[in-house]
Coordinates of C-alpha atoms in Angstrom, one line a residue:
M1 CA 34.8 112.1 120.6
Q2 CA 37.2 109.2 121.2
T3 CA 40.9 109.9 121.1
R4 CA 41.6 106.4 119.8
S5 CA 39.6 104.7 117.0
P6 CA 37.5 101.9 118.5
I7 CA 38.1 99.9 115.4
V8 CA 41.2 98.8 113.5
V9 CA 41.1 100.5 110.1
G10 CA 42.6 99.2 106.9
R11 CA 44.1 96.0 108.2
E12 CA 41.5 93.5 107.0
A13 CA 44.0 91.3 105.1
E14 CA 46.5 91.3 108.0
S15 CA 43.8 90.5 110.5
G16 CA 42.8 87.6 108.3
V17 CA 46.4 86.2 108.3
L18 CA 46.6 86.5 112.1
R19 CA 43.2 84.8 112.5
R20 CA 44.3 81.9 110.3
A21 CA 47.6 81.6 112.1
I22 CA 45.9 81.6 115.5
G23 CA 43.6 78.8 114.3
D24 CA 46.6 76.8 113.0
A25 CA 48.4 77.2 116.4
R26 CA 45.3 76.0 118.2
G27 CA 45.3 72.9 116.0
G28 CA 49.0 72.2 116.7
R29 CA 50.5 73.8 113.6
G30 CA 52.7 76.6 114.9
G31 CA 54.2 79.4 113.0
A32 CA 55.6 83.0 113.2
V33 CA 54.3 86.3 112.0
F34 CA 56.2 89.6 112.0
L35 CA 54.4 92.9 111.8
V36 CA 56.8 95.5 110.3
G37 CA 56.2 99.2 109.8
E38 CA 57.1 102.8 110.7
P39 CA 56.4 104.2 114.2
G40 CA 52.7 104.8 114.8
V41 CA 51.5 102.8 111.8
G42 CA 49.6 100.4 114.1
K43 CA 51.8 97.4 114.7
S44 CA 51.1 97.2 118.4
R45 CA 47.4 97.8 117.9
L46 CA 47.2 94.9 115.4
A47 CA 49.2 92.7 117.8
A48 CA 46.7 93.6 120.6
T49 CA 43.9 92.6 118.2
A50 CA 45.6 89.3 117.7
T51 CA 45.9 88.9 121.5
G52 CA 42.2 89.5 121.8
L53 CA 41.4 87.0 119.1
A54 CA 43.7 84.4 120.7
F55 CA 42.2 84.9 124.1
D56 CA 38.6 84.5 122.7
A57 CA 39.7 81.3 121.0
G58 CA 41.0 79.9 124.3
L59 CA 44.8 80.2 123.7
H60 CA 47.3 81.0 126.3
T61 CA 48.5 84.5 125.6
L62 CA 51.9 85.9 126.6
R63 CA 53.2 89.4 125.8
G64 CA 56.5 91.1 126.3
R65 CA 58.1 94.3 125.0
G66 CA 61.6 95.5 124.1
S67 CA 63.0 98.4 126.1
V68 CA 62.2 101.8 124.6
I69 CA 64.3 104.1 126.8
G70 CA 67.7 103.3 128.2
P71 CA 70.2 100.6 127.4
M72 CA 69.2 97.2 126.2
V73 CA 68.5 94.7 129.0
P74 CA 69.3 91.0 128.4
Y75 CA 66.2 89.0 127.6
R76 CA 63.7 91.7 128.8
P77 CA 60.9 90.9 126.4
L78 CA 61.1 87.2 127.1
T79 CA 61.2 87.7 130.8
E80 CA 58.2 90.0 130.7
A81 CA 56.3 87.5 128.6
L82 CA 57.0 84.6 130.9
L83 CA 56.1 86.7 134.0
S84 CA 52.8 87.4 132.4
L85 CA 52.2 83.7 132.2
L86 CA 53.2 83.4 135.9
R87 CA 50.9 86.3 137.0
A88 CA 48.0 84.8 135.1
G89 CA 48.0 81.9 137.6
D90 CA 47.6 79.3 134.8
L91 CA 51.2 78.0 134.9
P92 CA 51.8 74.6 133.4
D93 CA 53.7 71.8 135.3
L94 CA 57.3 73.0 135.1
D95 CA 58.5 69.5 136.1
E96 CA 57.7 68.4 132.6
L97 CA 60.7 70.5 131.4
G98 CA 63.1 68.1 133.2
G99 CA 66.6 69.4 132.9
Y100 CA 65.5 72.5 131.0
R101 CA 63.7 74.0 134.0
P102 CA 66.9 75.4 135.7
V103 CA 67.8 77.0 132.5
L104 CA 64.7 79.2 132.6
G105 CA 66.0 80.6 135.9
R106 CA 68.0 83.0 133.7
L107 CA 64.6 84.6 132.8
V108 CA 62.5 84.0 135.9
P109 CA 64.5 83.5 139.1
D110 CA 61.5 81.8 140.8
W111 CA 61.9 78.9 138.5
A112 CA 65.6 78.3 139.2
T113 CA 66.7 75.1 141.0
P114 CA 68.8 75.8 144.1
G115 CA 72.4 75.1 143.4
A116 CA 71.9 74.6 139.7
T117 CA 73.7 76.9 137.2
T118 CA 71.5 79.1 135.0
G119 CA 74.2 80.2 132.5
G120 CA 75.3 78.5 129.3
S121 CA 74.2 78.3 125.7
V122 CA 71.6 80.7 124.3
V123 CA 70.5 77.8 122.1
V124 CA 69.7 75.7 125.2
L125 CA 67.8 78.6 126.7
A126 CA 65.8 79.0 123.5
E127 CA 64.9 75.3 123.5
A128 CA 63.8 75.6 127.1
V129 CA 61.5 78.5 126.1
L130 CA 60.1 76.6 123.2
R131 CA 59.4 73.5 125.3
L132 CA 57.6 75.7 127.9
L133 CA 55.5 77.3 125.3
A134 CA 54.6 73.9 123.8
I135 CA 53.5 72.7 127.2
A136 CA 51.5 75.8 127.8
G137 CA 49.8 75.4 124.5
R138 CA 49.0 71.7 124.7
G139 CA 45.4 71.1 123.7
R140 CA 44.6 74.8 123.3
G141 CA 47.4 76.7 121.6
C142 CA 49.7 79.5 122.8
L143 CA 50.3 83.0 121.4
L144 CA 53.6 84.8 122.3
V145 CA 53.6 88.4 121.3
L146 CA 56.9 90.3 121.4
D147 CA 56.5 94.1 120.8
D148 CA 59.2 96.5 119.7
L149 CA 61.8 93.9 118.8
Q150 CA 63.9 96.7 117.3
D151 CA 64.7 97.6 121.0
A152 CA 65.5 94.1 122.1
D153 CA 69.0 92.9 122.9
A154 CA 71.0 90.5 120.7
E155 CA 70.4 87.5 123.0
T156 CA 66.6 88.0 122.8
L157 CA 66.8 88.1 119.0
A158 CA 68.9 84.9 119.0
V159 CA 66.2 83.2 121.0
V160 CA 63.5 84.6 118.7
E161 CA 65.3 83.3 115.6
Y162 CA 65.6 79.8 117.2
L163 CA 61.9 79.8 118.0
V164 CA 61.0 80.9 114.5
D165 CA 63.0 78.1 113.0
N166 CA 61.6 75.4 115.3
V167 CA 58.1 76.4 116.2
A168 CA 56.5 74.4 113.3
G169 CA 54.7 71.4 114.6
Q170 CA 54.2 73.0 118.0
P171 CA 50.9 74.6 119.2
V172 CA 52.6 78.0 119.3
L173 CA 52.3 81.2 117.3
L174 CA 55.0 83.8 117.7
A175 CA 54.0 87.3 116.7
G176 CA 56.6 90.1 116.7
T177 CA 56.4 93.8 116.0
V178 CA 59.4 95.5 114.4
R179 CA 60.0 99.1 113.2
D180 CA 61.1 99.2 109.6
E181 CA 64.4 100.9 110.4
P182 CA 67.8 99.4 109.7
G183 CA 68.8 96.9 112.4
A184 CA 69.2 93.3 113.5
A185 CA 65.5 92.8 114.3
V186 CA 64.1 93.8 110.9
D187 CA 66.9 91.8 109.2
L188 CA 65.8 88.8 111.3
A189 CA 62.2 89.2 110.2
R190 CA 63.0 89.6 106.5
S191 CA 65.5 86.7 106.6
A192 CA 62.9 84.4 108.2
S193 CA 60.3 85.4 105.6
Q194 CA 62.7 84.7 102.7
R195 CA 63.4 81.2 103.9
G196 CA 59.8 80.5 104.5
A197 CA 60.0 80.2 108.3
A198 CA 57.7 83.2 109.0
E199 CA 55.1 85.4 107.4
L200 CA 56.1 89.1 107.0
L201 CA 53.2 91.6 107.2
E202 CA 54.5 95.1 106.2
L203 CA 51.9 97.6 107.4
A204 CA 51.5 100.4 104.9
R205 CA 50.1 103.9 105.8
L206 CA 46.4 104.3 105.4
N207 CA 45.0 105.7 102.2
R208 CA 42.8 108.8 102.0
G209 CA 39.5 106.9 102.4
Q210 CA 40.9 104.9 105.4
V211 CA 42.0 108.2 107.1
T212 CA 38.5 109.5 106.7
L213 CA 37.1 106.2 108.1
M214 CA 39.4 106.4 111.1
A215 CA 38.4 110.0 111.7
A216 CA 34.7 109.1 111.5
S217 CA 35.3 106.2 114.0
C218 CA 36.9 108.6 116.5
L219 CA 34.1 111.2 116.0
D220 CA 31.4 108.5 116.2
T221 CA 29.9 109.6 112.9
A222 CA 29.6 108.3 109.3
P223 CA 32.5 108.9 107.0
E224 CA 30.5 111.1 104.7
R225 CA 29.7 113.4 107.7
V226 CA 33.3 114.1 108.4
P227 CA 33.8 117.7 107.1
A228 CA 35.7 117.7 103.9
A229 CA 38.2 120.3 105.1
V230 CA 39.0 118.1 108.1
A231 CA 39.4 114.9 106.0
E232 CA 41.7 116.8 103.6
Q233 CA 43.8 118.3 106.4
L234 CA 44.2 115.0 108.2
W235 CA 45.2 113.3 105.0
A236 CA 47.7 116.0 104.0
D237 CA 49.4 116.3 107.4
S238 CA 49.4 112.7 108.7
A239 CA 50.6 111.1 105.5
G240 CA 48.3 108.2 106.5
N241 CA 50.0 107.4 109.8
P242 CA 47.2 106.3 112.1
F243 CA 48.8 107.6 115.3
V244 CA 49.3 111.0 113.9
V245 CA 45.8 111.0 112.5
E246 CA 44.4 110.5 116.0
E247 CA 46.7 113.1 117.6
L248 CA 45.9 115.7 115.0
L249 CA 42.2 115.1 115.2
H250 CA 42.3 115.3 119.0
G251 CA 44.2 118.6 118.6
M252 CA 41.5 120.0 116.3
V253 CA 38.7 119.2 118.8
A254 CA 40.7 120.3 121.9
G255 CA 41.6 123.5 120.2
G256 CA 38.0 124.3 119.3
L257 CA 38.7 124.1 115.6
L258 CA 36.3 121.2 115.2
V259 CA 33.1 121.4 117.2
P260 CA 29.9 119.3 117.4
G261 CA 26.7 121.0 116.2
G262 CA 23.1 120.2 115.4
D263 CA 24.1 119.1 111.9
G264 CA 27.1 117.1 113.0
W265 CA 30.8 118.1 113.3
Q266 CA 31.7 121.6 111.9
V267 CA 34.9 123.5 111.4
A268 CA 35.2 126.6 113.5
G269 CA 37.9 128.9 112.1
E270 CA 41.0 128.0 110.1
L271 CA 42.4 124.5 110.5
R272 CA 46.1 124.7 111.5
T273 CA 48.2 121.6 112.1
E274 CA 51.8 120.7 111.7
V275 CA 53.6 117.3 111.5
P276 CA 55.5 116.0 113.3
A277 CA 55.8 118.8 115.8
A278 CA 52.0 118.7 116.2
V279 CA 52.3 115.3 117.9
V280 CA 54.6 116.7 120.6
R281 CA 52.4 119.8 121.1
S282 CA 49.2 117.8 121.2
I283 CA 50.5 115.6 123.9
A284 CA 52.0 118.5 125.8
H285 CA 48.6 120.3 125.6
R286 CA 46.8 117.3 126.9
T287 CA 49.1 117.0 129.9
D288 CA 48.9 120.7 130.5
R289 CA 45.1 120.5 130.8
L290 CA 45.5 117.9 133.5
G291 CA 47.4 120.5 135.7
E292 CA 50.9 120.8 137.0
P293 CA 50.9 117.8 139.4
A294 CA 49.7 115.5 136.7
R295 CA 52.2 116.9 134.2
T296 CA 55.1 116.4 136.6
L297 CA 53.9 112.9 137.4
L298 CA 53.7 112.0 133.7
S299 CA 57.1 113.6 133.0
V300 CA 58.7 111.5 135.8
A301 CA 56.9 108.4 134.3
A302 CA 58.4 109.3 130.9
V303 CA 62.0 109.4 132.1
L304 CA 61.3 105.9 133.5
G305 CA 60.2 104.5 130.1
H306 CA 57.1 103.1 128.5
R307 CA 56.0 101.3 131.7
F308 CA 56.3 102.6 135.3
P309 CA 55.3 101.5 138.8
L310 CA 53.3 103.7 141.2
A311 CA 55.8 103.1 144.0
V312 CA 58.6 104.9 142.1
L313 CA 56.3 107.8 141.1
R314 CA 55.3 108.1 144.8
A315 CA 58.9 108.3 146.0
A316 CA 60.1 110.5 143.2
T317 CA 57.4 113.1 143.6
G318 CA 56.6 112.9 147.3
T319 CA 52.9 112.6 146.4
D320 CA 50.4 110.5 148.4
D321 CA 48.6 107.5 146.8
R322 CA 45.3 109.2 146.6
T323 CA 46.7 112.2 144.6
I324 CA 48.8 109.9 142.4
L325 CA 45.8 107.7 141.5
A326 CA 43.6 110.8 140.9
N327 CA 46.2 112.2 138.4
L328 CA 46.7 108.8 136.8
H329 CA 43.0 108.3 136.4
A330 CA 42.9 111.7 134.7
G331 CA 45.7 110.5 132.4
V332 CA 43.7 107.4 131.6
A333 CA 40.6 109.5 130.8
A334 CA 42.8 111.6 128.5
Q335 CA 44.0 108.3 126.9
L336 CA 47.6 109.1 127.6
V337 CA 48.2 106.1 130.0
T338 CA 46.6 102.8 130.8
P339 CA 46.8 100.3 133.6
D340 CA 49.4 97.7 132.7
E341 CA 47.4 94.6 133.4
P342 CA 47.9 92.1 134.8
A343 CA 50.8 93.7 136.7
P344 CA 49.4 95.3 139.9
D345 CA 50.2 99.0 140.4
W346 CA 51.9 99.4 137.1
Y347 CA 50.9 101.7 134.3
A348 CA 52.0 102.2 130.7
F349 CA 51.8 104.9 128.1
R350 CA 49.3 104.0 125.4
H351 CA 52.0 104.4 122.8
P352 CA 55.8 104.7 123.1
L353 CA 55.7 108.0 121.1
T354 CA 53.7 109.5 124.0
A355 CA 56.7 109.1 126.4
E356 CA 59.0 110.4 123.7
A357 CA 56.9 113.4 123.1
L358 CA 56.8 114.2 126.8
L359 CA 60.6 114.0 127.0
A360 CA 60.9 116.2 124.0
A361 CA 58.8 118.9 125.8
L362 CA 61.3 119.0 128.7
D363 CA 64.2 121.5 128.7
P364 CA 67.5 119.9 129.6
G365 CA 67.6 121.2 133.1
R366 CA 64.1 119.9 133.9
R367 CA 64.9 116.5 132.4
A368 CA 68.1 116.2 134.4
D369 CA 66.3 117.1 137.6
L370 CA 63.5 114.6 137.1
S371 CA 65.9 111.9 136.0
G372 CA 67.9 112.4 139.2
R373 CA 64.7 112.3 141.4
A374 CA 63.6 109.1 139.6
A375 CA 67.0 107.5 140.1
D376 CA 67.0 108.4 143.8
A377 CA 63.5 106.8 144.2
V378 CA 64.5 103.6 142.4
E379 CA 67.7 103.2 144.5
Q380 CA 65.7 103.8 147.7
L381 CA 63.0 101.3 146.8
Y382 CA 65.1 98.6 145.2
P383 CA 68.4 98.2 147.1
G384 CA 70.9 96.3 145.0
L385 CA 69.1 97.3 141.8
A386 CA 68.4 93.7 140.6
G387 CA 67.4 92.9 137.1
D388 CA 66.3 95.8 134.8
W389 CA 66.7 98.4 137.5
C390 CA 70.5 98.7 137.3
P391 CA 70.8 99.7 133.7
L392 CA 67.7 101.9 134.0
V393 CA 69.2 103.8 137.0
A394 CA 72.5 104.1 135.1
S395 CA 70.7 105.8 132.3
L396 CA 68.8 108.1 134.7
R397 CA 72.1 109.1 136.4
L398 CA 73.7 109.8 133.1
A399 CA 70.7 112.0 132.1
A400 CA 71.0 113.7 135.5
G401 CA 74.6 114.6 134.8
D402 CA 76.1 112.2 137.3
T403 CA 78.5 110.4 135.0
A404 CA 80.6 108.8 137.7
R405 CA 77.6 107.0 139.2
A406 CA 76.3 106.2 135.8
G407 CA 79.6 104.6 134.9
E408 CA 79.7 102.5 138.1
L409 CA 76.1 101.2 137.4
F410 CA 76.8 100.4 133.8
A411 CA 79.8 98.4 134.9
V412 CA 77.7 96.5 137.4
A413 CA 75.0 95.8 134.8
G414 CA 77.7 94.7 132.4
R415 CA 79.2 92.2 134.8
R416 CA 75.8 90.8 135.6
A417 CA 75.1 90.3 131.9
L418 CA 78.5 88.7 131.4
D419 CA 77.8 86.3 134.3
D420 CA 74.4 85.4 132.7
G421 CA 76.1 84.6 129.4
A422 CA 74.6 87.6 127.6
T423 CA 77.9 88.6 126.0
Q424 CA 76.7 91.1 123.4
S425 CA 74.7 93.0 126.1
A426 CA 77.7 92.8 128.4
V427 CA 79.9 94.4 125.7
A428 CA 77.4 97.2 125.1
L429 CA 77.0 98.0 128.8
L430 CA 80.7 97.7 129.7
E431 CA 81.6 100.0 126.7
R432 CA 79.2 102.6 128.2
A433 CA 81.0 102.2 131.6
H434 CA 84.4 102.4 129.9
G435 CA 83.5 105.7 128.3
L436 CA 82.2 107.3 131.5
L437 CA 84.5 106.2 134.3
T438 CA 87.5 108.3 135.3
D439 CA 88.4 106.8 138.6
V440 CA 91.4 104.6 137.7
P441 CA 90.7 101.5 139.8
A442 CA 87.0 101.5 138.7
L443 CA 88.1 102.0 135.1
A444 CA 90.6 99.1 135.3
G445 CA 87.8 96.8 136.6
A446 CA 85.5 97.8 133.9
L447 CA 88.2 97.4 131.2
D448 CA 89.0 94.0 132.6
D449 CA 85.4 92.8 132.3
L450 CA 85.1 94.5 128.8
L451 CA 88.1 92.6 127.5
L452 CA 86.7 89.3 128.8
A453 CA 83.3 90.1 127.2
L454 CA 85.0 91.0 123.9
G455 CA 86.9 87.7 124.0
E456 CA 83.9 85.6 124.7
A457 CA 82.1 87.4 121.9
G458 CA 85.0 86.7 119.5
E459 CA 85.7 90.4 118.9
F460 CA 89.4 90.1 119.3
D461 CA 90.2 93.1 117.0
R462 CA 88.2 95.4 119.3
A463 CA 90.0 93.9 122.3
L464 CA 93.4 94.5 120.7
G465 CA 92.4 98.1 120.1
L466 CA 92.4 98.6 123.8
A467 CA 96.0 97.4 124.2
G468 CA 97.4 100.9 124.7
E469 CA 95.1 101.6 127.5
V470 CA 95.8 98.2 129.1
A471 CA 99.6 99.1 129.0
E472 CA 98.9 102.5 130.5
L473 CA 97.0 100.9 133.4
G474 CA 99.7 98.3 133.8
R475 CA 102.1 101.1 134.6
H476 CA 99.8 101.8 137.5
G477 CA 99.8 98.2 138.6
L478 CA 96.1 97.9 137.8
A479 CA 96.0 95.7 134.7
D480 CA 97.2 92.4 136.0
R481 CA 93.9 90.6 135.8
R482 CA 93.6 90.2 132.0
R483 CA 91.8 87.0 131.0
I484 CA 92.2 87.0 127.3

């Protein structure tokens, strides 16, 4: 039995749209497609299918993902996507970008020109990204996949909107996945569709027949040979969500409720499943079967997020490379994690819900302990906490109960975002710092930066709401640096 269906079920129409759009991009007629739906409905899997189709057609393929756990990080999906282009070793001639090359230094430091500024307008940055994609796709096409845009920062969404509105006539296809929950990302997708700038593919749940077909695919049998009781239970409890179908089916087999026999798969005993708690229990059961070292390893990985490096796991657990790799290989075999190619020594959970389920299985004390250990490991390995590490460690320190250190790091991350021109992200990070810091000088510094960020974001009412606190700090002689 396979935990994941080897085929994509019930998405023939959507696959056809993506196949056509890929062909158009290869021919120089760019466009944008948004895959929208609930968690677990198959957005990322369909995006992965599009990536495979594009790769087979000879297109450049880039892929980035929004942050799932922790605060939003400016431009993370775009940076990850461009780094995948860099790692692939098929980088176009950046000199063709002319004056736009230094601007991309905001996303990839290696591309910055010494002495040149990397700040400035988000629109200019978006145009620089568009020109890079157009160069990469010249004569062959380019596919940019951005997963989990609902977790992306405001600046990333601004760049995405610009790309959507200007990609026509370029050899570039933008494909984004978005959860259908209220937020800026889904609003962007729907607005782009309404004005004809993008195609919106809303992924529905599977119907009864498709659930049975998915189960048959996992069981490597014909749909008519799936026991009727199993098909009925899967349909009733999954409500047609593909991820839940796979998890429930795995639970049936692992629990000995569905067993192979001479006449095919047969039910052994009474089928008992619950949704959604069954998803958490199923994943917890699969990790338990791997043993305590593997469970601890995957729990540390879960507090780090959807993706995680071996170096941090090694430092956080005190485990040698051989043991770590053995446990991770067991996790790969259990289809909980997968190597995060082409990044060396990085792994990722097969689905963001896997990490969420592992976190849900931890009691508060255990989660705090693992978060603290992970934070210690990251700070040891990456002094200065450049890039995404700073807000991640801030979140880990907060989960560990170290609010003072968390506030300090949120303030640092906020100042960096402000310096990079990511004002909305700066506001969010500095507000986190403002709510956590109690040390008066540190609080004054964070408030100073927050006021500046609010001013640059045009949110003057929110800035004025802090007037009382500014006056109080002024009585301590610590509010004399106001810049708005």
